[in-house]
PDB file of C-alpha atoms in Angstrom:
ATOM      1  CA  UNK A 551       5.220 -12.911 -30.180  1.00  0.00           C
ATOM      2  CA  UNK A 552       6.497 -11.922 -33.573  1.00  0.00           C
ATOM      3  CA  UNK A 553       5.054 -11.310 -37.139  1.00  0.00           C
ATOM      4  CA  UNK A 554       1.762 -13.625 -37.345  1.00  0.00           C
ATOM      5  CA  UNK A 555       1.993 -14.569 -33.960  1.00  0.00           C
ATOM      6  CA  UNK A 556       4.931 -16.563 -34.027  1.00  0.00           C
ATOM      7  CA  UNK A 557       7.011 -17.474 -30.752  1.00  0.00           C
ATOM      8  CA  UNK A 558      10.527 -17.515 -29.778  1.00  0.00           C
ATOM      9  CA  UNK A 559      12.120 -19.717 -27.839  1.00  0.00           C
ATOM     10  CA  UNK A 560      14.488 -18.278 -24.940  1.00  0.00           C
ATOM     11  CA  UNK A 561      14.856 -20.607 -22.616  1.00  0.00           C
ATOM     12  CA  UNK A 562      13.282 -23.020 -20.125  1.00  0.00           C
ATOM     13  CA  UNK A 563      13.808 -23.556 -15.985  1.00  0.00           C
ATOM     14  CA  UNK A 564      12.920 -26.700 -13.989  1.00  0.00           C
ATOM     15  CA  UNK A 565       9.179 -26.388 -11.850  1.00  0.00           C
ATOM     16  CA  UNK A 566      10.932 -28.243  -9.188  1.00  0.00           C
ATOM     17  CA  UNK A 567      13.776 -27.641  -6.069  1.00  0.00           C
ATOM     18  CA  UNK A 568      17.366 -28.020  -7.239  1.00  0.00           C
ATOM     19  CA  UNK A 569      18.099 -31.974  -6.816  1.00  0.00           C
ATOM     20  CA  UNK A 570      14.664 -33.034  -7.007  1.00  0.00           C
ATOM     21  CA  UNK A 571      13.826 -36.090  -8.919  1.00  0.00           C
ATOM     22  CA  UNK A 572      11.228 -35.786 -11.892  1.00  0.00           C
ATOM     23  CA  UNK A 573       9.737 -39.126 -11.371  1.00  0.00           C
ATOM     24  CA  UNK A 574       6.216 -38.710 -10.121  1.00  0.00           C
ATOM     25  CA  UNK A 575       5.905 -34.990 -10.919  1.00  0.00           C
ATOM     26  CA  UNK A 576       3.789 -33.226 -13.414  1.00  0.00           C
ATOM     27  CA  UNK A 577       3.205 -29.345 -13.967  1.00  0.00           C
ATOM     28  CA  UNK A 578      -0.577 -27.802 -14.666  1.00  0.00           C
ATOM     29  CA  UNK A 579      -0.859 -24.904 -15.048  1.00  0.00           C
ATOM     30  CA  UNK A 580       1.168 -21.225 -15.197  1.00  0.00           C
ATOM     31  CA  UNK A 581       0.206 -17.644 -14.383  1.00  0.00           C
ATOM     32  CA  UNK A 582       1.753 -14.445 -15.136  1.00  0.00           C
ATOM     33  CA  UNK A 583       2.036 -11.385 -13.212  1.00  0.00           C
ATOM     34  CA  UNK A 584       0.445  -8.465 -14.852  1.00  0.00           C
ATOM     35  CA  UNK A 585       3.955  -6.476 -15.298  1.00  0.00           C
ATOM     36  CA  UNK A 586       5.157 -10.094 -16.896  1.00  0.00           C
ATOM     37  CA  UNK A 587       8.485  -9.856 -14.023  1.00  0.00           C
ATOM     38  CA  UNK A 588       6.510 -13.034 -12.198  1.00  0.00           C
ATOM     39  CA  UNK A 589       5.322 -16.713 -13.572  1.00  0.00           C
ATOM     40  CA  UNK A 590       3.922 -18.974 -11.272  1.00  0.00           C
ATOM     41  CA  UNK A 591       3.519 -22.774 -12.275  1.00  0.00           C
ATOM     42  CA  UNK A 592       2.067 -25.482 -10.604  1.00  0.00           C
ATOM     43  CA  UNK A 593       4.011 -28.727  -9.403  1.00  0.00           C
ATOM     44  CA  UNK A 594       1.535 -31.737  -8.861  1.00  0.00           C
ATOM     45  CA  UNK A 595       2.593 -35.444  -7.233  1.00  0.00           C
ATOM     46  CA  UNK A 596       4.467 -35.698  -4.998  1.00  0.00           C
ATOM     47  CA  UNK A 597       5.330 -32.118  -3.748  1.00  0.00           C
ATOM     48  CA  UNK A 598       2.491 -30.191  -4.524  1.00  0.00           C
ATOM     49  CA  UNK A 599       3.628 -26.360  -4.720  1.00  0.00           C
ATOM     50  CA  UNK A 600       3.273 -23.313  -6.564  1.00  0.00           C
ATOM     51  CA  UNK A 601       7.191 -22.428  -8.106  1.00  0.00           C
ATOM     52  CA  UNK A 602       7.546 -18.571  -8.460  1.00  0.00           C
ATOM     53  CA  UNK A 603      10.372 -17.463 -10.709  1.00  0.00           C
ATOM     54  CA  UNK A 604      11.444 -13.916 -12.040  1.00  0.00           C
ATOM     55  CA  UNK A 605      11.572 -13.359 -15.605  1.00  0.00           C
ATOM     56  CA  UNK A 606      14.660 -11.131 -16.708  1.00  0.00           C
ATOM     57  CA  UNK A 607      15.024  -8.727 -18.951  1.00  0.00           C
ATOM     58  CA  UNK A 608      16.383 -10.650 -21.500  1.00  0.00           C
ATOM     59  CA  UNK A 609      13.478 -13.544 -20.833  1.00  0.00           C
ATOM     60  CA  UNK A 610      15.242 -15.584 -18.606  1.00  0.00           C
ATOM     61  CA  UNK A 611      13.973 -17.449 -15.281  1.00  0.00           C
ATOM     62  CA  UNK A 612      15.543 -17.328 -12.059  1.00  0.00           C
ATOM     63  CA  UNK A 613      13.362 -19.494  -9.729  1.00  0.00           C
ATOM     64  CA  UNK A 614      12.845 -17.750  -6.718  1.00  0.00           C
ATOM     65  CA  UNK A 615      10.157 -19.794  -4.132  1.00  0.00           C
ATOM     66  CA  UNK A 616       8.401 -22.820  -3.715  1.00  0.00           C
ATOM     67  CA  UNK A 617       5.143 -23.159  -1.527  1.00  0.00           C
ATOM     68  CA  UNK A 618       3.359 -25.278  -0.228  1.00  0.00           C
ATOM     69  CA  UNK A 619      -0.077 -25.733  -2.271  1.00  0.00           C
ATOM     70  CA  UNK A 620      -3.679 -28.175  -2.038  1.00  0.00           C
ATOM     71  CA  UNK A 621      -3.394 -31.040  -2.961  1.00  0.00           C
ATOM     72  CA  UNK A 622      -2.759 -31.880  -6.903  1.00  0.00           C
ATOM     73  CA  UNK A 623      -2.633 -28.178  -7.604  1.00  0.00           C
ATOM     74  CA  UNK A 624      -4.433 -28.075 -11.367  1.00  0.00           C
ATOM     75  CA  UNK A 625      -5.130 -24.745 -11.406  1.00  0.00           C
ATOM     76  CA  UNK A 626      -3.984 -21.263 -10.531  1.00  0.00           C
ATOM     77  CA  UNK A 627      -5.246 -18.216 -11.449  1.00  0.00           C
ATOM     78  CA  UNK A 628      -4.200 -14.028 -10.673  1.00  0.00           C
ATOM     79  CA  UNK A 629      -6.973 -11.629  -9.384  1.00  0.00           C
ATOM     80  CA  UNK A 630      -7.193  -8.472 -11.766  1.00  0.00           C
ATOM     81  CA  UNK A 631      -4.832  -6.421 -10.040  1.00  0.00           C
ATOM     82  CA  UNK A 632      -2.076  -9.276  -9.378  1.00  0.00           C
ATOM     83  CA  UNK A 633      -2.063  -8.981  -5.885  1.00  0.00           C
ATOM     84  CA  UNK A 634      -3.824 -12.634  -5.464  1.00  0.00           C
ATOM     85  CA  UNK A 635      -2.905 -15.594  -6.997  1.00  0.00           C
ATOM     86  CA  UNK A 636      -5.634 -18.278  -6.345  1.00  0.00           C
ATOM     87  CA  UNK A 637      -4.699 -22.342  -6.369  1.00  0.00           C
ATOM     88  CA  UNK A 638      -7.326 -25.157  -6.680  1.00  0.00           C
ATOM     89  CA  UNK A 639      -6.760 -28.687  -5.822  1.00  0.00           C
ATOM     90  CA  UNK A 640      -8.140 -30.968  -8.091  1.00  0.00           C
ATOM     91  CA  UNK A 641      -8.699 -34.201  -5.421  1.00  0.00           C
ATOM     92  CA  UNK A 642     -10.395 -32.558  -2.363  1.00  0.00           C
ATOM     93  CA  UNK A 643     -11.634 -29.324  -4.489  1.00  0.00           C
ATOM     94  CA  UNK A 644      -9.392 -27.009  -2.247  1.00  0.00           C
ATOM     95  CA  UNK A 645      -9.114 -23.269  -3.335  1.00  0.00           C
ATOM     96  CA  UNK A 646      -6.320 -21.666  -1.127  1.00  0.00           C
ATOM     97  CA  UNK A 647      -5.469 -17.791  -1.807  1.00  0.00           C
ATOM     98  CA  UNK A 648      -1.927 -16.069  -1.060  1.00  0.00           C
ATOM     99  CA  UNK A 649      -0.848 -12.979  -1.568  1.00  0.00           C
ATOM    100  CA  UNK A 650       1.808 -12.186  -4.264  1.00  0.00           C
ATOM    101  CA  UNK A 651       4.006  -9.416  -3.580  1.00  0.00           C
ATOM    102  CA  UNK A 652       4.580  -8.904  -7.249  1.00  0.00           C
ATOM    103  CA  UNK A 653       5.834  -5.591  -7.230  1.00  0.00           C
ATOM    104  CA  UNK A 654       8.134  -6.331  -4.682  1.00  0.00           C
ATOM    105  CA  UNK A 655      11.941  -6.959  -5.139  1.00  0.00           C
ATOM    106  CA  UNK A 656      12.043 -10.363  -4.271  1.00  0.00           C
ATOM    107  CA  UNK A 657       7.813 -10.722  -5.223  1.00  0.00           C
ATOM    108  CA  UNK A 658       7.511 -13.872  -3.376  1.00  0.00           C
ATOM    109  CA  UNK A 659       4.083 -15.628  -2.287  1.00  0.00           C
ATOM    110  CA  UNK A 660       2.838 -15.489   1.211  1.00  0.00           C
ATOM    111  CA  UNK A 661      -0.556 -17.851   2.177  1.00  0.00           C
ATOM    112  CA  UNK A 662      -3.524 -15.714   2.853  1.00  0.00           C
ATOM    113  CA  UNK A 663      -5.082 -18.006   5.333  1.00  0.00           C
ATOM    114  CA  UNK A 664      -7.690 -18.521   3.087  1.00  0.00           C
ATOM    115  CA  UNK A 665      -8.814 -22.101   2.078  1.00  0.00           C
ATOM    116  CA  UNK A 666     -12.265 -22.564   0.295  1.00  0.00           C
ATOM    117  CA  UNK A 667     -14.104 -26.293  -0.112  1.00  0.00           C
ATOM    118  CA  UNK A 668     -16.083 -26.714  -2.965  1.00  0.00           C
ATOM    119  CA  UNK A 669     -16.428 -29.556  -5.188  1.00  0.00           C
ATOM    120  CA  UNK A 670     -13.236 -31.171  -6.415  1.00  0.00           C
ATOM    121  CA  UNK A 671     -11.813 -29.975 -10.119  1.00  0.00           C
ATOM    122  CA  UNK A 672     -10.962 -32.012 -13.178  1.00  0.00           C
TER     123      UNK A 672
END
């Protein structure tokens, strides 16, 4: 941010795969790795997954996974540390937990093979 809070643009990336139609796709919700080198954003519709991309140094995004998430992911949110980012789905009220790996080179997401049921999210 600059004086008063103001914000520069420098640039944007697609939430979805290379070649992937928009229609029927809608992004909820981002999260951002505690040393700011990760965002993760939500694709809800018809694919359903959490895109990971890599923020240079300059502020630009480089997408680097998508994976599979609930169903209607609407929110996503890190643990403290960074080292979990968790995913609710807002029909069945889903929670599922992967690890992040943000420190890593490549700082992908890996499933924890933890899902949690609780009442659905809106």
């Amino acid at each position: 941010a600059g004086l008063g809070g103001s914000l520069t643009r420098l640039g944007s990336a697609s939430t979805l795969p290379p070649g992937e139609a928009r229609e029927g796709q809608k992004a909820a919700d981002i999260a951002i790795s505690p040393d700011g080198r990760r965002i993760y954003a939500s694709n809800r519709g018809r694919l359903n997954t959490v895109c990971v991309f890599e923020v240079s140094e300059d502020g630009a995004l480089r997408q680097l996974q998508q994976v599979e998430a609930p169903a209607y992911p609407r929110h996503i949110r890190l643990a403290r540390d960074g080292s979990l980012l968790l995913v609710a789905g807002q029909h069945d009220g889903v929670v599922w937990t992967y690890f992040t790996h943000y420190k890593a080179a490549q700082g992908g997401l890996t499933w924890s093979g933890t899902a949690v049921r609780g009442p659905p999210t809106t």
